[in-house]
Short mmCIF file of C-alpha atoms in Angstrom, two decimals:
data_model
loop_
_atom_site.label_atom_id
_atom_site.label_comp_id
_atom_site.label_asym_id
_atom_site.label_seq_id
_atom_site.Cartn_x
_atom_site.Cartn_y
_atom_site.Cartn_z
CA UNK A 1 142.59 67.13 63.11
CA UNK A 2 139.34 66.69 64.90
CA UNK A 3 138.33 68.44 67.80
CA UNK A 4 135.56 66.70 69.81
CA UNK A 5 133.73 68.46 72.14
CA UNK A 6 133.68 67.09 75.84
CA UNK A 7 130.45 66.73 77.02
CA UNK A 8 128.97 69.75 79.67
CA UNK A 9 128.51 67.15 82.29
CA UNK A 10 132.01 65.58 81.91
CA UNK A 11 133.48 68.75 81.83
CA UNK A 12 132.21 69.48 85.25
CA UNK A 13 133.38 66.35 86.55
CA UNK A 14 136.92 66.47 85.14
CA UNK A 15 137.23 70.14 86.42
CA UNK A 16 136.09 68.94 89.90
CA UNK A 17 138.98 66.56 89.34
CA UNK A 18 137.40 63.66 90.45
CA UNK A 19 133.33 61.76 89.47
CA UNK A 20 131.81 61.20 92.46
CA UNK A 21 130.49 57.83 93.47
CA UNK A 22 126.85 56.89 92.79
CA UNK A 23 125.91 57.54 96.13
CA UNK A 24 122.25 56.61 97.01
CA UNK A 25 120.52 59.71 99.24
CA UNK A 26 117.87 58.74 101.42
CA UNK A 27 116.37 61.85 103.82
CA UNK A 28 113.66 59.76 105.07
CA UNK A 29 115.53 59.69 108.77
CA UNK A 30 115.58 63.73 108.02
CA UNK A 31 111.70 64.37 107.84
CA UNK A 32 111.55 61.80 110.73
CA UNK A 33 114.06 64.20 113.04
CA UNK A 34 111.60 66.90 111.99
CA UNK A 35 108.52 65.09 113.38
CA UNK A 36 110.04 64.93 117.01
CA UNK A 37 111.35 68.69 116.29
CA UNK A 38 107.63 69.42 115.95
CA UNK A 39 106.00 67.37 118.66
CA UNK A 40 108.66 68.20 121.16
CA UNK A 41 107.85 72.75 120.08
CA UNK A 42 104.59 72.05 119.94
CA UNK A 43 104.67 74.47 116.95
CA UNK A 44 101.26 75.51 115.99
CA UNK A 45 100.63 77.31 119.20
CA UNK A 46 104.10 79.20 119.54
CA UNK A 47 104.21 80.48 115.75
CA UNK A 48 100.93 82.65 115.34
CA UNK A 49 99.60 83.63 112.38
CA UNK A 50 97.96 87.52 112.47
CA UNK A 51 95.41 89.38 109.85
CA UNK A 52 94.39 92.91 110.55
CA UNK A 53 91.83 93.94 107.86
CA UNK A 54 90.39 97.50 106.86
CA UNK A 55 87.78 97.45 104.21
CA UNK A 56 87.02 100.39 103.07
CA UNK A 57 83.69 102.32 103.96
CA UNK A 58 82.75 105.87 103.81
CA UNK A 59 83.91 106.79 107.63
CA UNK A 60 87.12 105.04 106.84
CA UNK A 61 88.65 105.90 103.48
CA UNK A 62 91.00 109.03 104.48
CA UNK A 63 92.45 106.44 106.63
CA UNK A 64 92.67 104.31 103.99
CA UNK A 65 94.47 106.98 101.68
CA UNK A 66 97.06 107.43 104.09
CA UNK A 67 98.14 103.53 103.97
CA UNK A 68 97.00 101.52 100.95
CA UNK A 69 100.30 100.78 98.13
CA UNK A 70 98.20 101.37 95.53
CA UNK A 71 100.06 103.82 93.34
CA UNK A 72 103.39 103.17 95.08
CA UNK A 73 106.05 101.68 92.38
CA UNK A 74 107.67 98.77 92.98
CA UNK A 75 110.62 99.41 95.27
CA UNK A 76 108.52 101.71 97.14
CA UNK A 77 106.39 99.06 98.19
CA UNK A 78 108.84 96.42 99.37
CA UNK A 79 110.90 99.10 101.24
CA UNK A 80 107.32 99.71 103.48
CA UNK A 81 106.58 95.94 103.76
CA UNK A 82 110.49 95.31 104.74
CA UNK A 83 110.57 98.67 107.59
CA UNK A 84 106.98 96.63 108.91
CA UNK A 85 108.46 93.42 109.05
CA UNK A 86 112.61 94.75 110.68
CA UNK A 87 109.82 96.80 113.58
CA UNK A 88 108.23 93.88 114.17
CA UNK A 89 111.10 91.27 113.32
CA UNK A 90 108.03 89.16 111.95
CA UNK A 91 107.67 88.07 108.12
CA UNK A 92 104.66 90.59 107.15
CA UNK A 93 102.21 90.24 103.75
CA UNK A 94 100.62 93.25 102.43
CA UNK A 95 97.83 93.30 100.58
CA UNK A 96 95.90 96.51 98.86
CA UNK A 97 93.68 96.98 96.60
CA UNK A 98 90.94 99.51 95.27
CA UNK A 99 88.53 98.58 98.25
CA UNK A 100 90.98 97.12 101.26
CA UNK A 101 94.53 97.30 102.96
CA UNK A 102 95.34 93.85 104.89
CA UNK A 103 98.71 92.39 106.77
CA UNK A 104 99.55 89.50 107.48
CA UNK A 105 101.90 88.64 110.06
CA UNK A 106 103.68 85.02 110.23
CA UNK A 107 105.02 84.54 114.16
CA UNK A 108 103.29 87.60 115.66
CA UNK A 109 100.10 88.11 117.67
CA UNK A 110 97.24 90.31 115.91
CA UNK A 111 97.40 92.58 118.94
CA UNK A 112 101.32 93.04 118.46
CA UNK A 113 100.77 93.09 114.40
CA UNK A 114 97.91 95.82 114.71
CA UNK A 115 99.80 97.81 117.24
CA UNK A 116 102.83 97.88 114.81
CA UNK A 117 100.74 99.27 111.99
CA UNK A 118 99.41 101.82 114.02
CA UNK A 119 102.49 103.37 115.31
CA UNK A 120 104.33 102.64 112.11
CA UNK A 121 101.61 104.58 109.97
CA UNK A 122 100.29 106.86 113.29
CA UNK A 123 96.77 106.60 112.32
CA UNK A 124 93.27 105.36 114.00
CA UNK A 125 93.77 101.74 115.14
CA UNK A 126 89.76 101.08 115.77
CA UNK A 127 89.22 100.70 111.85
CA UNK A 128 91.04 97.21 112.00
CA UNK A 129 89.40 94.23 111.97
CA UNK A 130 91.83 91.39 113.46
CA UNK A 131 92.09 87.50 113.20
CA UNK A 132 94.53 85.05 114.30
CA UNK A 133 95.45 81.40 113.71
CA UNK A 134 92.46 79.36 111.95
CA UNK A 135 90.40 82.61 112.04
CA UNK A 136 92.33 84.52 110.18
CA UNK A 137 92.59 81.92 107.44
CA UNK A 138 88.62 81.71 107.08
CA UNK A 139 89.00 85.71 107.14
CA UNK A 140 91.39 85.32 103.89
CA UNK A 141 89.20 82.90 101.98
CA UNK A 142 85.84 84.72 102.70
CA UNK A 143 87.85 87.95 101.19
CA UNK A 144 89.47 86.93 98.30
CA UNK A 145 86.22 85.15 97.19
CA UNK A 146 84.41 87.89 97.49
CA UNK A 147 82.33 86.67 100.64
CA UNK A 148 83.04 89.50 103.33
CA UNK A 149 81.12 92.16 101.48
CA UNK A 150 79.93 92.44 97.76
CA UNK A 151 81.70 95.37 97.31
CA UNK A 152 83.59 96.71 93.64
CA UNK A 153 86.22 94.56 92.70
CA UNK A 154 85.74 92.13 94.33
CA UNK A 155 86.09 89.61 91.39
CA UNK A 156 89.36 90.83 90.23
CA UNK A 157 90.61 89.88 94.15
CA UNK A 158 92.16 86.52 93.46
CA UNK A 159 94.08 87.37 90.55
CA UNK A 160 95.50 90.32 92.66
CA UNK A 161 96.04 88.62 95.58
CA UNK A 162 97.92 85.69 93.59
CA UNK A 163 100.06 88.95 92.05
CA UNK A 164 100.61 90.22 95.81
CA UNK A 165 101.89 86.71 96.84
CA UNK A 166 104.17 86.22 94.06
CA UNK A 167 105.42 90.45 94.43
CA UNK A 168 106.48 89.20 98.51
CA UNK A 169 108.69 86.19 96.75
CA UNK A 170 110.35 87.77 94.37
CA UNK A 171 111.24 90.30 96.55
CA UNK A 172 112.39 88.14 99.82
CA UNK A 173 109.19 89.44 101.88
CA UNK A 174 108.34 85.89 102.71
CA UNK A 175 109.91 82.58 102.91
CA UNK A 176 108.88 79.70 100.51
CA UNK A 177 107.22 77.85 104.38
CA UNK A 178 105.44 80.42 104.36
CA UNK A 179 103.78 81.41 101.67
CA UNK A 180 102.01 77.73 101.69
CA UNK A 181 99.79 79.43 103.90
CA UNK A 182 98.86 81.08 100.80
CA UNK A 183 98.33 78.49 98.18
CA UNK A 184 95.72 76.87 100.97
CA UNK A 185 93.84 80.00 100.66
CA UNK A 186 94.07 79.91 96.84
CA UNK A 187 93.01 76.29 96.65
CA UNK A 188 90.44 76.99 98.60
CA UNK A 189 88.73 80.04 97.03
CA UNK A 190 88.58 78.34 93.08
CA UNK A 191 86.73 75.46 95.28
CA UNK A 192 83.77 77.87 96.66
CA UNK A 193 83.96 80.07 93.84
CA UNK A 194 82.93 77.44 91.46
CA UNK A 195 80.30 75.90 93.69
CA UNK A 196 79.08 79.39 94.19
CA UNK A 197 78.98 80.35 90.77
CA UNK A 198 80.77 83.77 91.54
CA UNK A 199 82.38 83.32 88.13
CA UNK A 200 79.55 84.91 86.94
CA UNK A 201 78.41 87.16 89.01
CA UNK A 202 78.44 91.14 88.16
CA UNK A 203 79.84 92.93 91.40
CA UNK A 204 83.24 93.06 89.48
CA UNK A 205 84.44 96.65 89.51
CA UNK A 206 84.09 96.97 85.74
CA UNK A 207 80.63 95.43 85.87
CA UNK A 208 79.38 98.07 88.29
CA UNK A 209 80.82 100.78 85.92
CA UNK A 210 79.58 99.31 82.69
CA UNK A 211 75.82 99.36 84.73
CA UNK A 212 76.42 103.02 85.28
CA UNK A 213 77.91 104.39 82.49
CA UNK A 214 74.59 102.83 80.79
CA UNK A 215 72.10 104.01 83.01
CA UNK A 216 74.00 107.74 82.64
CA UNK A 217 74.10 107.13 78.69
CA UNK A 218 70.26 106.51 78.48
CA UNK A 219 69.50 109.13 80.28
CA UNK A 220 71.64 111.69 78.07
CA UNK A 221 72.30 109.94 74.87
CA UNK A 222 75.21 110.81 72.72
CA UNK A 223 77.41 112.47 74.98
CA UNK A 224 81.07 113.98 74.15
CA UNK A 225 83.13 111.38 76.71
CA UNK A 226 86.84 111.69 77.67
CA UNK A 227 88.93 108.71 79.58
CA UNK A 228 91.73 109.42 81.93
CA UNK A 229 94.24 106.64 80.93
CA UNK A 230 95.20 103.81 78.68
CA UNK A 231 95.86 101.37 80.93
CA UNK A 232 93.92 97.66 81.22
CA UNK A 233 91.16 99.65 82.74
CA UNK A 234 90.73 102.59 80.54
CA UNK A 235 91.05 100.62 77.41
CA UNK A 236 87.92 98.46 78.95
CA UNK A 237 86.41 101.55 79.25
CA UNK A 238 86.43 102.71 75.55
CA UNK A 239 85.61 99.17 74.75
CA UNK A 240 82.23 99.63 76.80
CA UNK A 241 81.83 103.30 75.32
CA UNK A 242 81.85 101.87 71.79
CA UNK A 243 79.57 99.28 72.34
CA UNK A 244 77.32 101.90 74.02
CA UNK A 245 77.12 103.52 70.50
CA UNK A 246 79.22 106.33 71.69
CA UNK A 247 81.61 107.94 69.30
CA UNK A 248 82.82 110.91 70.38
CA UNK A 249 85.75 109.37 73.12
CA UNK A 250 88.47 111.21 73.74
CA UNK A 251 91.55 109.33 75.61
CA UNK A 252 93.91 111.83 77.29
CA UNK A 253 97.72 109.86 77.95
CA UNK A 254 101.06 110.36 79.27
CA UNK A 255 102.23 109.79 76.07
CA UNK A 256 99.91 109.30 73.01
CA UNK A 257 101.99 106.67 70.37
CA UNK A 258 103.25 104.80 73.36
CA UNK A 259 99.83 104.24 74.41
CA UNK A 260 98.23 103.84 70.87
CA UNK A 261 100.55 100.68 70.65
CA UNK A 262 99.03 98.64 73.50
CA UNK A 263 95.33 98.53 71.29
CA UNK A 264 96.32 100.24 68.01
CA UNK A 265 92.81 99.06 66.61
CA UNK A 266 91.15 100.41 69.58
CA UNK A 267 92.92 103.57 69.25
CA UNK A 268 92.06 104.08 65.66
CA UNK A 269 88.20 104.78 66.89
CA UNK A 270 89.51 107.58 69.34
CA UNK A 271 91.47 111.10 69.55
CA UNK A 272 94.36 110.66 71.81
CA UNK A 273 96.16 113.87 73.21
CA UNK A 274 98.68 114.15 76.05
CA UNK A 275 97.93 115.77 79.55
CA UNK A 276 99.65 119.00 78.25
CA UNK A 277 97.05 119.08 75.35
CA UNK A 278 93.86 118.46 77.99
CA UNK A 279 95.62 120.96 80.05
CA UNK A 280 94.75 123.30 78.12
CA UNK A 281 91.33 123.21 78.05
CA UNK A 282 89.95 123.57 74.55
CA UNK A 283 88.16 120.42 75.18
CA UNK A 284 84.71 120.33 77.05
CA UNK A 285 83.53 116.53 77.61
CA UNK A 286 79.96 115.87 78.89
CA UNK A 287 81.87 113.07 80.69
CA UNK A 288 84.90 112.06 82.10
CA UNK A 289 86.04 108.29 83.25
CA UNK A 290 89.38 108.39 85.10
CA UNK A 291 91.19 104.94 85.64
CA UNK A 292 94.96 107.23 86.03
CA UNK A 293 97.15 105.57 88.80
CA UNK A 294 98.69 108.20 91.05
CA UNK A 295 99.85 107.69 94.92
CA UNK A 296 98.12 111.44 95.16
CA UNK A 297 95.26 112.67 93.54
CA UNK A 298 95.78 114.24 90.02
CA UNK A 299 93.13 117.31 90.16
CA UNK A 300 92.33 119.00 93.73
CA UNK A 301 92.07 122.53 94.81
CA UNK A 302 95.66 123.36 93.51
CA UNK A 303 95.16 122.04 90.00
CA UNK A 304 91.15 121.83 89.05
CA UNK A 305 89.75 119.99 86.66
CA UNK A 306 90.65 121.83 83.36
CA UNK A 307 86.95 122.46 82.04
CA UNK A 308 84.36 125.10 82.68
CA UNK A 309 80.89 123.83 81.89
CA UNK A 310 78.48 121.29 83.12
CA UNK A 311 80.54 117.44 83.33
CA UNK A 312 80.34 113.89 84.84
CA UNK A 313 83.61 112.54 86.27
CA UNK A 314 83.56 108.70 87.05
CA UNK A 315 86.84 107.97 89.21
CA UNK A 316 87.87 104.90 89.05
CA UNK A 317 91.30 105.53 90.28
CA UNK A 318 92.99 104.26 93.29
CA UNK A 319 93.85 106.14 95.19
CA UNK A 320 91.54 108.58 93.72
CA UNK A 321 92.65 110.96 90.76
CA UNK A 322 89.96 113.46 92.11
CA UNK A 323 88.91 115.54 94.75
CA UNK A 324 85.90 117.15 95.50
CA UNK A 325 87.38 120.48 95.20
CA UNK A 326 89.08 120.45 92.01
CA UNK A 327 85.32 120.45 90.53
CA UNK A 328 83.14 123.71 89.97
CA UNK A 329 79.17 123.84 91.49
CA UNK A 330 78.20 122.93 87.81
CA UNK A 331 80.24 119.30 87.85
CA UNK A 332 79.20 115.97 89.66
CA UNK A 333 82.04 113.54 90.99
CA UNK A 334 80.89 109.70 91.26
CA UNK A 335 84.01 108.65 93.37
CA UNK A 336 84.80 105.61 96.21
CA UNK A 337 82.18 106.76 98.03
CA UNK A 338 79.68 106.46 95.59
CA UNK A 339 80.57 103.07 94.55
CA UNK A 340 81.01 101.77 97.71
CA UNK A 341 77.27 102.75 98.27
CA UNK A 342 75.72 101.62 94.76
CA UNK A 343 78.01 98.04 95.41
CA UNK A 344 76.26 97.51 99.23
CA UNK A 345 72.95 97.50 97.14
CA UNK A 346 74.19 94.92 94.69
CA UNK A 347 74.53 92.54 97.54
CA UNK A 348 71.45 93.07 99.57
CA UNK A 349 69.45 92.67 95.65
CA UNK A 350 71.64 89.24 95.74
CA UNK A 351 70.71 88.10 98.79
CA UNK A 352 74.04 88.17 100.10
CA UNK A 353 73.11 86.72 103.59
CA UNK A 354 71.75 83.55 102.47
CA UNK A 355 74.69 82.95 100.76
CA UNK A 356 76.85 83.69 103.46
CA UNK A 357 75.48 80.94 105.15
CA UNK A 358 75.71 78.66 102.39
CA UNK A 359 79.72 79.30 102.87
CA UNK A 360 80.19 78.95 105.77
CA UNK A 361 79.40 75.31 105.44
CA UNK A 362 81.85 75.30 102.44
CA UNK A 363 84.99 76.35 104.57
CA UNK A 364 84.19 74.47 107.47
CA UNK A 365 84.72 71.31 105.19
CA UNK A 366 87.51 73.22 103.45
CA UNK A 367 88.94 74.00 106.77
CA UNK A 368 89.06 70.56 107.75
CA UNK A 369 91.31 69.88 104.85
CA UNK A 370 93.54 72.40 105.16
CA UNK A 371 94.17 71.53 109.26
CA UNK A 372 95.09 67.99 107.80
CA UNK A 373 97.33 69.17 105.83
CA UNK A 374 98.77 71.30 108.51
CA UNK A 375 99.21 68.45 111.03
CA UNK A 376 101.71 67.08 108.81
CA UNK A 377 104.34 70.56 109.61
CA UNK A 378 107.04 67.75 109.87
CA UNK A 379 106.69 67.32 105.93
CA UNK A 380 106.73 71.16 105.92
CA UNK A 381 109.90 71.60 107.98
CA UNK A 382 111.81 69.30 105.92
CA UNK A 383 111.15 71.50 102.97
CA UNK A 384 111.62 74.67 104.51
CA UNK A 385 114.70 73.29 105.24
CA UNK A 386 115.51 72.49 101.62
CA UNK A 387 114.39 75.51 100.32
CA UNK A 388 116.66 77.35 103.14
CA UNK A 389 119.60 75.67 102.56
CA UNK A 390 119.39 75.82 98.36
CA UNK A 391 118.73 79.52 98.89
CA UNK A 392 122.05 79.79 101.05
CA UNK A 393 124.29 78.20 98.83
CA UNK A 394 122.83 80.60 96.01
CA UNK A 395 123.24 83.37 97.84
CA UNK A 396 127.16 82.24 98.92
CA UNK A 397 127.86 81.81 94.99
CA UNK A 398 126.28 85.28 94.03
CA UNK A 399 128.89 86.86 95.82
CA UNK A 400 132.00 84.71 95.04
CA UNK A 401 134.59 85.46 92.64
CA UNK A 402 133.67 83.46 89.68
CA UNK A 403 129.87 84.73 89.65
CA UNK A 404 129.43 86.40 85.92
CA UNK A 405 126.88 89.38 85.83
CA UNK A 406 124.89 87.28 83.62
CA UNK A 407 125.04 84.56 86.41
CA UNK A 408 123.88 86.41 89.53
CA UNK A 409 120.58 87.00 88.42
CA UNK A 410 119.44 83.50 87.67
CA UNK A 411 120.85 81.90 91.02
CA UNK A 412 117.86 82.46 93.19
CA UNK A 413 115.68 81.08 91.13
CA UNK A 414 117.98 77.93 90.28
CA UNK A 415 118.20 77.26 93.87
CA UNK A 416 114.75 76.94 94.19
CA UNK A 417 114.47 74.42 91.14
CA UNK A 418 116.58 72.30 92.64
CA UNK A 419 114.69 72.33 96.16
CA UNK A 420 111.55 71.39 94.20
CA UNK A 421 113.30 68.15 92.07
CA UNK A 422 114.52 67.07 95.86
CA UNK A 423 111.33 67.55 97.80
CA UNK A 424 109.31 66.14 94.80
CA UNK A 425 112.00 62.97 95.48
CA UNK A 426 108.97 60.14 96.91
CA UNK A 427 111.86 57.58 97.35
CA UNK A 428 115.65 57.77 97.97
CA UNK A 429 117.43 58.78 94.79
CA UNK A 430 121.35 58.46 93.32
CA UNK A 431 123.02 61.35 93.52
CA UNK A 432 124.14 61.04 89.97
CA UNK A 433 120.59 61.71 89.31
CA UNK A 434 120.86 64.65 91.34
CA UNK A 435 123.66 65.79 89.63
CA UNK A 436 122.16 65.47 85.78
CA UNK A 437 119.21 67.59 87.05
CA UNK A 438 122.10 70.46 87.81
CA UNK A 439 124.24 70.44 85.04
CA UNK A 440 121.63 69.90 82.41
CA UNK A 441 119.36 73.04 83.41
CA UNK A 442 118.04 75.03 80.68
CA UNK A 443 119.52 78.00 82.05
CA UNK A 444 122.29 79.56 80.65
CA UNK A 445 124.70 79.98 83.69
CA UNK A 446 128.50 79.80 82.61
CA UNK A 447 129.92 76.40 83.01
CA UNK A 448 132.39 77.10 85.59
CA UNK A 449 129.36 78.26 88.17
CA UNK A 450 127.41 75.50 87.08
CA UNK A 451 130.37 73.29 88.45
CA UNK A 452 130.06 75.24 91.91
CA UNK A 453 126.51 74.76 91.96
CA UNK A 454 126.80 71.06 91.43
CA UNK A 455 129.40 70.54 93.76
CA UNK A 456 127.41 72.68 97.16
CA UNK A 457 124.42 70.75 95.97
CA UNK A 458 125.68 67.61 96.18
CA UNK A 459 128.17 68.31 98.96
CA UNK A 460 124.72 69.69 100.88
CA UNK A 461 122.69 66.44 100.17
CA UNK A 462 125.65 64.30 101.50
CA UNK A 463 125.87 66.04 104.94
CA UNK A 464 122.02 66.07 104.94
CA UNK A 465 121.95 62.28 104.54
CA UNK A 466 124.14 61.40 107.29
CA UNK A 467 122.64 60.49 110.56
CA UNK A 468 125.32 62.79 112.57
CA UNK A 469 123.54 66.14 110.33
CA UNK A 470 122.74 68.46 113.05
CA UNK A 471 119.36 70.45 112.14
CA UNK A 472 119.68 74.17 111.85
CA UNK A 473 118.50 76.80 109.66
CA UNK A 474 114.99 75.71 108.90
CA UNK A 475 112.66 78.70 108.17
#
C-alpha cells in the first residue's frame, strides 16, 4: 500500500479543522486611526529623546572606570542597562567603548536621564555632556563618525555601535519603534563618512599603535616583544610586529592551543605560554603590548608586572590591564592617558576644525531627511503596533503547553519575520498569502506550533482589519 504524505500546509488546515476563507486584509483604515492618534498626542513633544555623553579625557577617566561595560560579560551588561531603565521606567541604550560611556534614554528628559545615572552609579555628574530631541541625534552622528573629537578608535565606532544596537534587541533593552532611531543615525554616518573620506583616515586605534610601535622600534631596533592576548587585537598586533621585522614575539594566553587555533599560521612565527608560565618570570621582554580584556586591571600594586629590568608596556586594554604601580622606576607605561594625548595631536595635524565645519553642513541636510521621515510617526505607530502584537502572541506560545524546547527559542525571532512580510505589505493582501508565509518558514518549529502560530496570526490580522479594532498596545 502507498502512503502519501499530506502536505505541511494541509496538515495545518485539517488539524485546525476547518481552511479558512480567502479573506482579503486591508489595514490601510489602521495606519489612518494612527495619524489622528498622532495629531490629536501631539507626540514628538511628549516622548523625549535624552543623550548624556562622557568622552573620556585625562581629568575624567577614573570616572570613567567606575561605569564603562567594557569587560563586563554578557548578562552582566543587560542586568545594568535593565536596573537603569526599571529606575527610570524609560527604555535606556548603553553605549561603551575604549574612549566613551553614552545613554540614551527614549521618553525621558536629559536632566531626569543624567540624574538617574548619577545616583544609580553615585559618581560626579559635571563630566556629562547632555542632548535632547534633534540635538541629541546630531550628537550621535557627529560621534559615531568620528566628528566630536579625533580621538583612538574612533574608526572602529560604527561597527561597535551597530554591535551595541543589535546586543539591546536581542536582549529586550529596546523595542523594534525604537531602535529606528538608530538605523537614522547609521544611515546617516556611511553618508558623511564617505563624503568625508574618513574611510581612510589613520586615527583608528590600531593605526595610532602601529605609528608608535614604529617610531619605538626605530629607535631601539630588534627588541625581545611580548603581547598580552590573542584576541582580534593582539593577533593585529603580531601581524604589525612581523611586518616590523621583529622576530622575537612572545604571546602570553589563557590557554595556549585554544588560542593557536584562531591564526594557527600566525602562531607558528611565535612562542605562546600561558599566564602561569609568564608568571613566573623567566622571561624579560624589552616590550610589552597588552590588548587582555578584564573589568579590573590585571597587574597593580597587589600583583606587579612579573619582570625586573628595564621594559615598555603599551596598554591597549579597556579598561586598562595596568596600573601605574604594578611597574618598577626602571619601566615606562604608555596607557589611556597617553593615547588620548598623542590622538588630540592627530586631529589638530588634520585640521580637524575645518572639517568640522564642513559637517555641519552635511547633517543639517541629513537632518532634514531624517525629520521627514519622522513626520510620518503614523507609519511608525502602525508598525510598532505590528511588531508589538507579533511579539505578544510569541511570547503567549513560549509558555503554552505544546511549546517543544527546540521551539521556544526560535519564536521571538519568527514573530518578528512575520511583522516585517506584513508591514512590507504596500497593498491589501489575502490572507491565504499570509498564511503560506507561516507555514512554509524555513525554520524548523514542530508542526503542531506552527499550526498555533498560523492560527494567532491570522486570527490577529482579522481583528486588526475590522473597523470596530480598538487600538492598544502600540510601543
Amino acid at each position: 500500500m502507498t502512503i502519501q504524505k499530506v502536505p505541511k500546509r494541509l496538515l495545518i488546515g485539517l488539524q485546525q479543522g476547518f481552511l479558512m476563507s480567502d479573506v482579503l486584509i486591508d489595514l490601510a483604515w489602521l495606519t489612518e486611526e494612527f495619524t489622528n492618534h498622532v495629531d490629536s498626542q501631539n507626540e514628538i513633544s511628549s516622548n523625549p529623546i535624552s543623550l548624556a555623553a562622557l568622552k573620556f579625557t585625562s581629568d575624567n577617566i577614573d570616572v570613567a572606570k567606575e561605569i564603562t561595560t567594557e569587560g563586563l560579560t554578557d548578562q552582566e551588561r543587560a542586568r545594568y542597562i535593565r536596573s537603569l531603565s526599571e529606575i527610570t521606567s524609560s527604555e535606556i541604550f548603553e553605549f561603551s567603548t575604549c574612549n566613551r560611556v553614552l545613554y540614551v534614554g527614549f521618553g525621558i528628559t536629559k536632566e531626569k536621564l543624567k540624574s538617574a545615572i548619577i545616583n544609580f552609579n553615585k559618581i560626579d555628574g559635571t563630566i556629562f555632556e547632555t542632548f535632547e530631541d534633534n540635538q541629541a541625534w546630531r550628537q550621535l552622528v557627529k560621534i559615531c563618525s568620528g566628528l566630536d573629537s579625533f580621538i583612538i578608535g574612533e574608526l572602529q565606532v560604527m561597527s561597535q555601535f551597530r554591535k551595541s544596537v543589535n546586543f539591546h534587541r536581542e536582549h529586550g533593552l529596546i523595542s523594534h519603534y525604537n531602535s529606528g532611531f538608530f538605523e537614522h543615525i547609521i544611515a546617516a554616518n556611511r553618508s558623511i563618512r564617505k563624503q568625508l573620506g574618513f574611510n581612510n583616515t589613520t586615527e583608528s586605534m590600531l593605526s595610532l599603535a602601529t605609528s608608535a610601535l614604529d617610531a619605538l622600534l626605530e629607535k631601539n631596533g630588534p627588541m625581545r616583544t611580548a603581547v598580552l592576548g590573542f584576541g582580534d587585537m593582539g593577533m593585529k598586533a603580531v601581524e604589525a610586529l612581523l611586518d616590523s621585522n621583529q622576530r622575537d614575539i612572545l604571546v602570553v594566553s589563557r590557554d595556549p592551543d585554544v588560542a593557536a587555533q584562531r591564526n594557527p599560521g600566525l602562531a607558528k612565527k611565535c612562542t605562546l605560554i600561558s599566564h602561569n608560565v609568564w608568571a613566573e618570570g623567566q622571561y624579560q621582554p624589552d616590550l610589552i603590548i597588552s590588548t587582555i580584556r578584564n573589568a579590573s586591571p590585571s597587574y597593580h600594586q597587589g600583583q606587579p608586572l612579573p619582570i625586573n629590568t628595564p621594559t615598555t608596556v603599551m596598554d591597549f586594554s579597556w579598561p586598562p590591564s595596568f596600573e601605574t604601580s604594578a611597574l618598577n622606576s626602571v619601566q615606562t607605561l604608555l596607557g589611556m592617558n597617553h593615547w588620548i594625548k598623542i590622538s588630540h595631536n592627530l586631529g589638530k595635524e588634520w585640521d580637524y576644525d575645518s572639517t568640522i565645519l564642513k559637517s555641519e553642513t552635511m547633517i543639517d541636510t541629513i537632518q532634514k531627511r531624517y525629520s521627514e521621515t519622522l513626520g510620518n510617526k503614523a507609519q511608525g505607530k502602525f508598525r510598532a503596533h505590528v511588531y508589538h502584537t507579533m511579539e505578544t502572541i510569541a511570547k503567549n506560545l513560549e509558555t503554552s503547553p505544546y511549546a517543544s524546547s527546540e521551539d521556544i527559542p526560535q519564536l521571538g525571532a519568527f514573530s518578528r519575520e512575520i511583522a516585517t512580510w506584513i508591514c512590507h505589505q504596500s497593498s491589501p493582501f489575502h490572507l491565504s498569502t499570509l498564511s503560506n508565509f507561516v507555514i512554509n518558514t524555513k525554520r524548523s518549529l514542530s508542526t503542531t506550533m506552527l499550526t498555533h502560530v498560523d492560527h494567532e496570526v491570522k486570527k490577529s490580522i482579522l481583528a486588526m482589519s475590522n473597523s470596530d479594532y480598538v487600538i492598544g498596545g502600540a510601543s
